[in-house]
XYZ file of C-alpha atoms in Angstrom:
665
model
C 0.000 0.000 0.000
C 1.304 3.437 -0.842
C 0.642 6.749 0.779
C 1.067 10.439 -0.059
C 3.340 12.230 2.364
C 2.279 15.571 3.757
C 4.644 18.490 3.310
C 4.821 19.060 7.049
C 6.291 15.639 7.736
C 9.974 15.585 8.637
C 12.474 12.982 9.788
C 12.151 12.310 13.512
C 15.919 12.156 13.966
C 17.339 14.979 11.808
C 14.252 16.942 10.600
C 14.965 16.255 6.906
C 11.831 16.829 4.790
C 9.717 14.099 3.173
C 10.890 11.015 5.114
C 10.361 7.821 3.142
C 10.897 5.218 5.872
C 9.387 4.464 9.248
C 10.487 2.742 12.426
C 7.426 0.662 13.250
C 8.155 -0.100 16.897
C 9.197 3.512 17.605
C 6.252 5.063 15.748
C 8.373 7.638 13.882
C 9.125 8.601 10.274
C 12.767 8.704 9.165
C 14.788 9.752 6.123
C 17.099 7.567 4.023
C 20.277 8.553 5.861
C 18.838 7.956 9.322
C 17.246 4.734 8.103
C 20.692 3.361 7.233
C 21.669 3.806 10.884
C 18.413 2.287 12.151
C 18.985 -0.793 10.008
C 22.540 -1.181 11.325
C 21.150 -1.333 14.877
C 19.086 -4.435 14.140
C 15.397 -5.302 14.370
C 15.629 -5.719 18.145
C 16.194 -1.944 18.301
C 14.290 -0.597 15.295
C 11.962 -2.352 12.819
C 12.090 -0.300 9.610
C 9.810 -0.365 6.581
C 9.468 1.864 3.518
C 6.278 3.877 3.420
C 5.643 3.519 -0.320
C 7.594 0.537 -1.631
C 6.934 -2.059 1.082
C 3.821 -4.147 1.576
C 1.669 -2.885 4.450
C -1.271 -4.405 6.328
C -3.682 -1.425 6.429
C -4.098 -1.479 10.216
C -0.331 -1.543 10.816
C 0.214 1.438 8.519
C -2.599 3.322 10.237
C -1.035 2.566 13.626
C 2.308 4.036 12.541
C 0.634 7.090 10.990
C -1.348 7.704 14.176
C 1.706 7.485 16.417
C 3.812 9.705 14.162
C 1.138 12.389 13.930
C 0.444 12.355 17.681
C 3.963 13.093 18.861
C 5.411 9.641 19.492
C 8.837 11.121 18.824
C 8.576 13.193 22.015
C 8.648 9.911 23.960
C 12.147 9.132 22.683
C 13.319 12.779 22.964
C 11.677 13.668 26.278
C 14.694 15.228 27.978
C 15.711 17.139 24.829
C 12.532 19.173 25.153
C 13.943 20.684 28.358
C 15.333 24.183 27.628
C 18.261 23.417 29.910
C 19.429 20.798 27.415
C 19.690 23.420 24.689
C 21.763 25.626 26.981
C 24.074 22.699 27.758
C 24.761 22.204 24.048
C 22.828 18.936 23.592
C 20.855 19.036 20.364
C 19.527 16.730 17.667
C 21.251 16.647 14.274
C 20.376 18.780 11.273
C 19.775 17.358 7.780
C 23.178 18.724 6.697
C 25.096 16.914 9.476
C 27.212 13.911 8.558
C 25.718 10.472 9.033
C 28.854 9.284 10.810
C 29.448 10.138 13.548
C 26.886 12.912 14.189
C 23.610 11.284 13.188
C 24.628 7.727 14.031
C 25.747 8.579 17.586
C 22.539 10.512 18.244
C 20.332 7.697 16.918
C 22.168 5.082 18.982
C 21.808 7.201 22.106
C 18.137 7.862 21.375
C 16.923 4.342 20.611
C 19.574 1.923 21.819
C 20.637 3.574 25.063
C 17.260 5.351 25.582
C 19.275 8.337 26.767
C 16.465 10.862 26.365
C 13.468 8.817 27.547
C 11.705 9.988 30.705
C 13.240 8.162 33.667
C 11.029 6.878 36.450
C 11.909 7.718 40.070
C 14.210 5.104 41.548
C 12.468 2.437 43.596
C 13.849 -0.353 45.697
C 11.822 -3.041 43.983
C 12.086 -2.844 40.203
C 9.567 -5.660 39.850
C 6.829 -3.569 41.470
C 7.513 -0.700 39.066
C 7.259 -2.977 36.047
C 4.093 -4.553 37.404
C 2.504 -1.152 37.989
C 3.362 -0.036 34.465
C 1.998 -3.261 33.020
C -1.257 -2.833 34.942
C -1.566 0.688 33.550
C -1.002 -0.704 30.059
C -3.638 -3.377 30.709
C -6.130 -0.630 31.490
C -5.060 1.884 28.821
C -5.385 -0.363 25.749
C -9.179 -0.205 25.927
C -8.885 3.472 24.888
C -7.660 4.950 21.614
C -4.635 6.702 23.124
C -1.811 4.924 21.286
C 0.891 7.338 22.448
C 0.020 6.650 26.098
C 0.511 2.927 25.596
C 3.726 3.451 23.641
C 5.039 5.595 26.500
C 4.231 2.831 28.998
C 5.941 0.254 26.780
C 8.998 2.508 26.497
C 9.208 2.619 30.301
C 9.161 -1.159 30.609
C 5.506 -2.263 30.603
C 5.164 -5.858 29.412
C 2.980 -6.491 26.366
C 2.347 -10.084 27.493
C 1.566 -9.148 31.105
C -0.990 -11.511 32.657
C -3.173 -9.585 35.086
C -3.452 -11.698 38.262
C -6.895 -10.373 39.217
C -8.435 -9.996 35.746
C -6.984 -13.197 34.337
C -6.245 -11.593 30.942
C -3.455 -9.927 28.982
C -3.565 -6.419 27.465
C -4.275 -7.964 24.063
C -7.454 -9.597 25.433
C -8.618 -6.178 26.645
C -7.826 -4.453 23.326
C -9.581 -7.210 21.367
C -12.723 -7.015 23.484
C -12.809 -3.217 23.098
C -12.284 -3.420 19.342
C -9.077 -1.375 19.508
C -7.368 -2.705 16.395
C -4.540 -0.150 16.447
C -3.766 -0.946 20.077
C -3.669 -4.613 19.114
C -1.179 -3.826 16.334
C 1.060 -1.954 18.766
C 0.940 -4.757 21.321
C 1.815 -7.397 18.722
C 4.760 -5.307 17.513
C 6.018 -5.325 21.109
C 5.686 -9.086 21.391
C 2.109 -9.755 22.512
C 1.019 -13.315 21.691
C -2.246 -13.429 19.680
C -2.775 -17.017 20.812
C -2.286 -16.446 24.538
C -5.134 -17.930 26.622
C -6.895 -16.094 29.420
C -7.700 -17.730 32.741
C -10.536 -19.644 31.021
C -8.533 -20.648 27.973
C -9.962 -18.031 25.582
C -7.645 -16.229 23.171
C -7.751 -12.576 22.068
C -9.226 -13.833 18.792
C -12.109 -15.396 20.745
C -12.672 -12.088 22.552
C -12.796 -10.163 19.270
C -15.243 -12.601 17.669
C -17.533 -12.668 20.687
C -17.619 -8.859 20.732
C -18.435 -8.746 17.017
C -15.105 -7.290 15.908
C -14.675 -9.652 12.955
C -12.054 -7.555 11.142
C -9.921 -7.447 14.280
C -10.316 -11.189 14.841
C -9.142 -11.911 11.287
C -6.217 -9.559 11.683
C -5.159 -11.319 14.897
C -5.131 -14.624 13.001
C -2.844 -13.041 10.420
C -0.585 -11.787 13.219
C -0.449 -15.279 14.675
C 0.789 -16.702 11.384
C 2.881 -13.667 10.429
C 6.121 -15.630 10.241
C 5.053 -18.410 7.902
C 2.867 -16.022 5.883
C 5.783 -13.713 5.185
C 8.137 -16.536 4.261
C 5.611 -17.825 1.732
C 4.934 -14.342 0.345
C 8.673 -13.764 -0.096
C 8.881 -16.757 -2.445
C 5.613 -16.704 -4.388
C 3.894 -13.395 -3.629
C 0.858 -15.037 -2.041
C -0.465 -15.482 1.484
C -3.006 -18.034 2.753
C -6.505 -16.738 3.482
C -6.554 -18.650 6.815
C -10.090 -19.800 6.114
C -9.160 -22.809 4.002
C -5.735 -23.393 5.492
C -2.827 -21.684 7.189
C 0.074 -22.667 4.965
C 1.219 -22.084 1.416
C 4.260 -24.197 0.656
C 5.877 -23.279 -2.683
C 7.808 -25.854 -4.639
C 11.015 -25.379 -6.589
C 10.996 -26.774 -10.103
C 13.842 -29.154 -9.259
C 12.996 -29.745 -5.603
C 12.128 -33.404 -6.168
C 15.661 -34.110 -7.342
C 17.355 -33.673 -3.971
C 21.016 -34.460 -3.517
C 22.131 -36.670 -0.666
C 23.544 -33.598 1.062
C 20.208 -31.790 0.791
C 18.344 -34.809 2.128
C 20.719 -35.065 5.086
C 20.289 -31.364 5.827
C 16.509 -31.705 5.726
C 16.659 -34.588 8.205
C 18.778 -32.494 10.554
C 16.269 -29.678 10.379
C 13.457 -32.092 11.201
C 15.466 -33.426 14.147
C 15.765 -29.996 15.779
C 13.750 -29.589 18.949
C 10.916 -27.063 18.837
C 12.884 -24.281 20.512
C 15.804 -24.468 18.090
C 13.434 -24.786 15.150
C 11.589 -21.657 16.292
C 14.869 -19.756 16.610
C 15.965 -20.874 13.152
C 12.624 -19.786 11.678
C 12.840 -16.385 13.414
C 16.390 -15.899 12.153
C 15.288 -16.704 8.598
C 12.365 -14.275 9.013
C 14.837 -11.529 9.977
C 16.981 -12.392 6.945
C 13.919 -12.165 4.673
C 13.216 -8.723 6.130
C 16.826 -7.684 5.528
C 16.767 -8.859 1.904
C 13.431 -7.208 1.176
C 14.598 -3.910 2.648
C 17.845 -4.181 0.695
C 15.874 -4.567 -2.529
C 13.810 -1.474 -1.667
C 16.977 0.362 -0.671
C 18.683 -0.302 -3.996
C 15.532 0.709 -5.858
C 15.021 4.016 -4.042
C 18.603 5.315 -3.897
C 19.712 8.022 -6.297
C 22.336 6.185 -8.318
C 23.244 9.285 -10.298
C 25.132 10.643 -7.303
C 27.903 9.058 -5.290
C 26.491 8.022 -1.933
C 29.316 7.429 0.500
C 27.673 7.543 3.914
C 24.419 5.744 3.271
C 25.070 2.042 3.423
C 22.908 -1.028 3.157
C 23.185 -3.851 5.677
C 25.230 -6.790 4.308
C 24.091 -9.224 7.000
C 22.032 -9.281 10.173
C 23.433 -6.982 12.888
C 24.522 -8.418 16.222
C 21.778 -8.855 18.801
C 23.447 -8.820 22.254
C 20.535 -10.793 23.713
C 21.587 -13.777 21.574
C 24.668 -15.915 22.054
C 27.696 -15.288 19.870
C 27.098 -18.656 18.205
C 23.588 -17.692 17.194
C 24.698 -14.265 15.980
C 27.330 -15.880 13.780
C 24.765 -18.309 12.390
C 22.357 -15.459 11.641
C 25.036 -13.562 9.753
C 25.940 -16.611 7.685
C 22.420 -16.594 6.249
C 23.516 -13.704 4.012
C 25.840 -16.124 2.186
C 22.963 -18.245 0.881
C 22.280 -17.498 -2.767
C 18.685 -17.087 -3.910
C 18.083 -20.768 -4.692
C 19.712 -22.024 -1.500
C 17.745 -19.547 0.589
C 14.490 -20.474 -1.142
C 15.160 -24.160 -0.436
C 15.733 -23.396 3.240
C 12.481 -21.414 3.433
C 10.501 -24.227 1.781
C 11.955 -26.744 4.219
C 11.017 -24.504 7.165
C 7.464 -24.038 5.885
C 7.083 -27.781 5.341
C 8.413 -28.616 8.778
C 6.277 -25.912 10.424
C 3.216 -27.632 9.029
C 4.539 -31.019 10.117
C 4.891 -29.700 13.668
C 1.383 -28.196 13.607
C 0.286 -30.206 16.612
C 2.932 -28.521 18.805
C 3.874 -24.958 19.736
C 5.430 -22.887 17.016
C 5.990 -19.293 16.059
C 3.763 -16.248 15.773
C 5.808 -13.217 15.040
C 9.505 -12.488 14.681
C 9.725 -12.202 18.457
C 7.076 -14.466 19.914
C 5.732 -17.973 20.047
C 2.946 -18.992 17.710
C 0.519 -21.849 17.736
C 1.251 -23.464 14.393
C -2.301 -24.705 14.386
C -3.929 -28.107 14.149
C -5.584 -27.850 10.750
C -5.316 -30.518 8.097
C -4.957 -28.272 5.083
C -3.025 -29.660 2.157
C 0.138 -28.298 0.620
C -0.598 -25.468 -1.774
C 2.291 -25.810 -4.168
C 3.370 -22.871 -6.285
C 6.055 -23.002 -8.895
C 8.692 -20.506 -7.809
C 10.064 -18.476 -10.686
C 13.782 -18.855 -11.243
C 14.660 -15.505 -9.698
C 18.129 -16.648 -8.752
C 19.818 -14.319 -11.208
C 18.054 -11.108 -10.215
C 17.799 -11.754 -6.495
C 21.315 -13.053 -6.070
C 22.656 -10.263 -8.264
C 21.101 -7.616 -6.014
C 22.275 -9.398 -2.883
C 25.783 -9.873 -4.256
C 25.983 -6.239 -5.342
C 24.850 -5.125 -1.902
C 27.245 -7.441 -0.089
C 30.233 -6.508 -2.249
C 29.668 -2.771 -1.943
C 29.156 -2.720 1.800
C 31.727 -5.342 2.751
C 34.411 -3.337 0.969
C 33.324 -0.083 2.605
C 32.928 1.218 6.085
C 32.752 -1.328 8.872
C 32.793 -5.040 9.607
C 29.680 -5.544 11.669
C 30.114 -9.223 12.468
C 32.228 -11.064 14.995
C 34.090 -12.688 12.115
C 33.486 -10.536 9.069
C 36.204 -12.208 7.036
C 34.277 -15.446 7.242
C 31.295 -13.944 5.413
C 32.951 -13.552 2.043
C 34.707 -16.902 1.646
C 32.110 -18.688 -0.429
C 28.590 -20.079 -0.195
C 27.340 -21.766 2.922
C 25.284 -24.927 2.849
C 22.161 -25.637 4.822
C 23.961 -28.515 6.506
C 26.725 -26.198 7.711
C 24.194 -23.767 9.103
C 22.338 -26.520 10.944
C 25.606 -27.645 12.506
C 25.892 -24.168 14.018
C 22.293 -24.337 15.241
C 22.953 -27.721 16.829
C 25.798 -26.278 18.874
C 23.559 -23.446 20.030
C 21.628 -25.464 22.625
C 24.569 -26.133 24.906
C 25.957 -22.632 24.387
C 22.784 -20.860 25.477
C 22.319 -23.202 28.424
C 25.720 -22.089 29.687
C 24.749 -18.458 29.190
C 21.626 -18.959 31.299
C 23.689 -20.652 33.982
C 26.105 -17.726 34.031
C 23.261 -15.229 34.271
C 21.909 -17.164 37.245
C 25.281 -16.844 38.958
C 25.191 -13.111 38.274
C 21.716 -12.716 39.776
C 22.776 -14.351 43.048
C 25.887 -12.216 43.342
C 24.620 -9.472 45.641
C 23.205 -11.717 48.342
C 26.279 -13.919 48.417
C 28.682 -11.005 48.720
C 26.693 -9.445 51.561
C 26.814 -12.735 53.414
C 30.571 -12.994 52.890
C 31.115 -9.438 54.089
C 29.138 -10.077 57.253
C 31.246 -13.138 57.972
C 34.440 -11.151 57.413
C 33.293 -8.380 59.758
C 32.338 -10.840 62.475
C 35.686 -12.619 62.350
C 37.956 -9.598 61.922
C 39.061 -6.947 64.398
C 40.001 -4.517 61.646
C 36.561 -4.514 60.027
C 36.436 -5.107 56.273
C 35.067 -2.588 53.816
C 31.309 -2.473 53.550
C 30.922 -1.091 50.061
C 32.161 -3.970 47.903
C 28.911 -5.866 47.546
C 26.839 -2.970 46.267
C 29.501 -1.726 43.875
C 30.131 -5.134 42.374
C 26.441 -5.757 41.927
C 25.862 -2.537 40.015
C 28.734 -3.272 37.663
C 27.909 -6.917 37.080
C 24.213 -6.258 36.630
C 24.932 -3.730 33.911
C 27.340 -6.127 32.266
C 24.826 -8.935 32.475
C 22.425 -6.902 30.335
C 24.927 -6.824 27.512
C 26.480 -10.243 28.042
C 27.161 -12.456 25.034
C 28.715 -15.902 25.202
C 32.035 -16.675 23.570
C 31.914 -17.742 19.913
C 33.112 -21.203 19.093
C 36.590 -21.396 17.680
C 36.687 -22.030 13.949
C 40.369 -21.410 13.470
C 40.220 -18.132 11.598
C 42.938 -16.578 13.755
C 41.977 -12.992 13.020
C 42.274 -10.137 15.464
C 38.508 -9.936 15.625
C 38.259 -13.427 17.064
C 37.230 -13.116 20.675
C 38.866 -16.439 21.543
C 42.166 -15.632 19.865
C 44.000 -16.221 23.121
C 47.477 -16.616 21.669
C 47.734 -12.814 21.352
C 47.210 -12.216 25.043
C 49.772 -12.017 27.810
C 48.543 -15.149 29.533
C 47.458 -17.957 27.227
C 44.623 -20.203 28.320
C 44.903 -23.959 28.530
C 44.003 -25.573 25.223
C 40.893 -27.674 25.351
C 39.803 -29.926 22.526
C 36.152 -29.740 23.550
C 34.405 -27.442 21.086
C 32.750 -24.384 22.520
C 34.313 -24.507 25.981
C 35.578 -21.021 26.712
C 37.853 -19.659 29.397
C 35.020 -18.311 31.509
C 33.250 -21.679 31.456
C 36.438 -23.500 32.425
C 36.994 -21.054 35.250
C 33.426 -21.408 36.463
C 33.318 -25.196 36.369
C 36.699 -25.841 37.953
C 36.404 -23.151 40.571
C 33.052 -24.469 41.647
C 34.665 -27.828 42.213
C 37.433 -26.227 44.238
C 35.068 -24.235 46.406
C 33.232 -27.370 47.313
C 36.347 -29.192 48.531
C 36.778 -29.941 52.210
C 39.946 -30.278 54.221
C 42.559 -28.147 55.873
C 42.628 -24.419 55.052
C 45.368 -23.313 52.675
C 47.862 -21.232 54.714
C 49.301 -19.654 51.561
C 46.091 -17.786 50.744
C 46.053 -14.047 51.501
C 43.908 -12.320 54.104
C 40.265 -12.042 53.038
C 40.164 -8.336 53.856
C 43.094 -7.688 51.496
C 41.385 -9.622 48.706
C 38.176 -7.640 49.148
C 40.069 -4.330 49.163
C 41.813 -5.174 45.894
C 38.575 -6.451 44.380
C 36.877 -3.221 45.371
C 39.479 -1.291 43.376
C 38.975 -3.571 40.366
C 35.215 -3.040 40.572
C 35.594 0.736 40.850
C 37.662 0.800 37.671
C 35.156 -1.445 35.892
C 32.369 0.966 36.781
C 34.392 3.809 35.289
C 34.736 1.797 32.076
C 30.999 1.104 31.985
C 30.196 4.788 32.389
C 32.517 5.574 29.490
C 30.728 2.979 27.364
C 27.293 4.338 28.243
C 28.354 7.901 27.436
C 30.075 6.879 24.154
C 33.459 8.059 25.482
C 35.402 5.501 23.477
C 38.638 7.462 23.876
C 38.477 6.546 27.579
C 38.556 2.804 26.886
C 42.344 2.482 26.787
C 43.125 4.397 30.032
C 40.303 2.554 31.812
C 41.619 -0.814 30.658
C 45.105 0.129 31.866
C 43.734 0.953 35.324
C 41.832 -2.332 35.428
C 44.903 -4.283 34.326
C 46.992 -2.593 37.028
C 44.379 -3.344 39.706
C 44.140 -6.958 38.534
C 47.932 -7.318 38.699
C 47.946 -6.005 42.267
C 45.175 -8.396 43.243
C 46.900 -11.369 41.638
C 50.142 -10.509 43.467
C 48.411 -11.321 46.767
C 48.268 -14.996 45.810
C 51.159 -17.459 45.500
C 52.509 -18.115 42.023
C 51.679 -21.808 42.393
C 48.506 -21.978 44.492
C 47.666 -25.310 46.066
C 44.002 -25.151 45.104
C 43.100 -25.733 41.471
C 40.111 -23.423 41.924
C 42.404 -20.514 42.836
C 44.668 -21.292 39.896
C 41.724 -21.312 37.441
C 40.249 -18.093 38.819
C 43.611 -16.306 38.667
C 44.081 -17.515 35.111
C 40.639 -16.252 34.100
C 41.318 -12.935 35.869
C 44.642 -12.313 34.126
C 43.596 -13.496 30.670
C 40.384 -11.444 30.758
C 42.330 -8.323 31.756
C 44.733 -8.900 28.858
C 41.868 -9.470 26.432
C 40.254 -6.281 27.687
C 43.390 -4.314 26.815
C 43.434 -5.797 23.319
C 39.766 -4.923 22.710
C 40.075 -1.407 24.132
C 43.048 -0.616 21.905
C 40.745 -1.066 18.924
C 38.977 2.133 20.028
C 42.156 4.165 19.565
C 42.213 6.525 16.536
C 42.994 4.522 13.427
C 45.240 5.470 10.557
C 43.750 7.296 7.567
C 42.087 4.864 5.195
C 41.667 2.158 7.815
C 38.201 0.595 8.206
C 35.973 2.394 10.683
C 35.430 0.767 14.064
C 32.036 -0.773 14.833
C 31.696 0.714 18.311
C 28.501 -1.204 19.066
C 30.216 -4.556 18.647
C 33.400 -3.319 20.321
C 31.439 -2.128 23.361
C 29.769 -5.525 23.679
C 33.155 -7.269 23.618
C 34.646 -4.826 26.133
C 31.744 -5.323 28.536
C 32.047 -9.106 28.195
C 35.735 -8.922 29.168
C 34.878 -6.706 32.133
C 32.200 -9.157 33.209
C 34.728 -12.019 33.149
C 37.107 -9.989 35.320
C 34.390 -9.211 37.868
C 33.296 -12.852 37.966
C 36.849 -14.119 38.498
C 37.376 -11.611 41.313
C 34.145 -12.758 42.935
C 35.336 -16.375 42.734
C 38.589 -15.478 44.503
C 36.712 -13.658 47.283
C 34.410 -16.662 47.721
C 37.250 -19.192 47.807
C 39.409 -17.134 50.165
C 36.568 -16.533 52.623
C 35.545 -20.172 52.657
C 39.089 -21.430 53.098
C 39.824 -19.007 55.945
C 36.674 -20.146 57.744
C 37.806 -23.762 57.876
């Protein structure tokens, strides 16, 4: 669907006239230059769509138009409206400003760091605040005030919140009230159209019972958004959901499968439901990237040299996903048109096969794949390999040779086609990787209580009285790091400087381990846990617990300084901060014997030293580069720096725990 732009419409980020793109989840209109930055952030930050050249469900387009015309942008620029900000020199970019760094840094601060969003008063219990916001959202969606609900969502209200007294979610309330635009907004923010209320009724049931047939049909489309879009990408058709929920196109030569293709299909079918859902969502994101790339190439003015506007050669890093999954997502860009079409067909076929179980609804949520018995609706897919792959190859070649490498192993993206079997091997390794991430997050969540307990024990058993501030400081640093934490990528032997596990370049090499995917932090965690649980005589060579806590407090203080620099985009402070951390780590390590008797101490010291060395290596990448050198991807660099800092804090915590326990014996 197309629309005619009004002359008064301007880009929400730089005020350029006649914006052609929109950020759906932010409810704003944006120009081409700002759109290139939005796309580089990833769909988890901004979901972009062209206003004229992309396909639009009418209700979704109306929702975006309503938000944009009712001041949704003021939600993301709340503090900039304060006159004091103008006096302090903080301003939004002008259309004439450069994309990099002026516009890009502002857009990242605005949408990724939420630097200008209204901040709620601090409360002791964050859960209560979120619950209150979610209850307000639950009540507000029955009205037509979209901007109110978007503001609540921006503050942390949960779109899938289940009201304990009402027994419903916000989407149930919007469906009953016939608020189709509110329903669109909730689904964009992850609301599940198939979620049951306390009596097992879905939002679709609510809409039908209230006579809102159009809304009920739209909710069905939202529930099958993923498979619908995959089918439409291949054959330009969507199911009507009255006679069946799936259209499964067929390649002209799909019946003549090679042994490799058959083996890959069996591996896909063997994936558990969770991994299959993640694979399908990743492919959905890749479809979105390719469609937007096609629109991008169509709408750009090729008569002029465009140096700052860049397409997105592969899916940007999502810090909420493991490094393994991010690498797998980026490898999807290496599929040519026919390979990618084959993968989509296999996913659609297997989605239907799994229709009795839970599946996918939207790019971010679960979907009931349904229990219908509709037959395959085969379409002959035109041989678009030449045109599609040509556009993709042109896009990849142009952008990979230009500004920045946005992946964790960008050199690996241009070394030839990837097979479906290779991609599934990566997906198979994902299960164990993410389980370890969850385990590490659990350790992080218990950190505060454990440190307070240890401090109390130290105070009771010491005449000097240990410091009382360590627990709170360490918690604030580690909690912030936990938000950005990504697991280590598996080693594939590339040996480039961008490899996070390239330990041979660091001052203290880690022990080699032939087990794939086992990283230094996991070794340190597993072995130190064993050591902490040992019983026997206390180790007399261990230092005083108070001294260990004092040194750890200094390490934590320096880590907090680094985190503040990262949050404020002060990348020139990375190197001096890393030097301070390395110095504090060296002082802490000097308290312990060179050959500690406990293996747990040895492993923790090794993790501490190697992480500090890795941190120095990563931070040096933020130093000014030589003219002509590729620009630094500061988003990815910041994620890697924070991961290193998290490892340092965790190793220090292990040493405090071990020392305290040993001295008690």
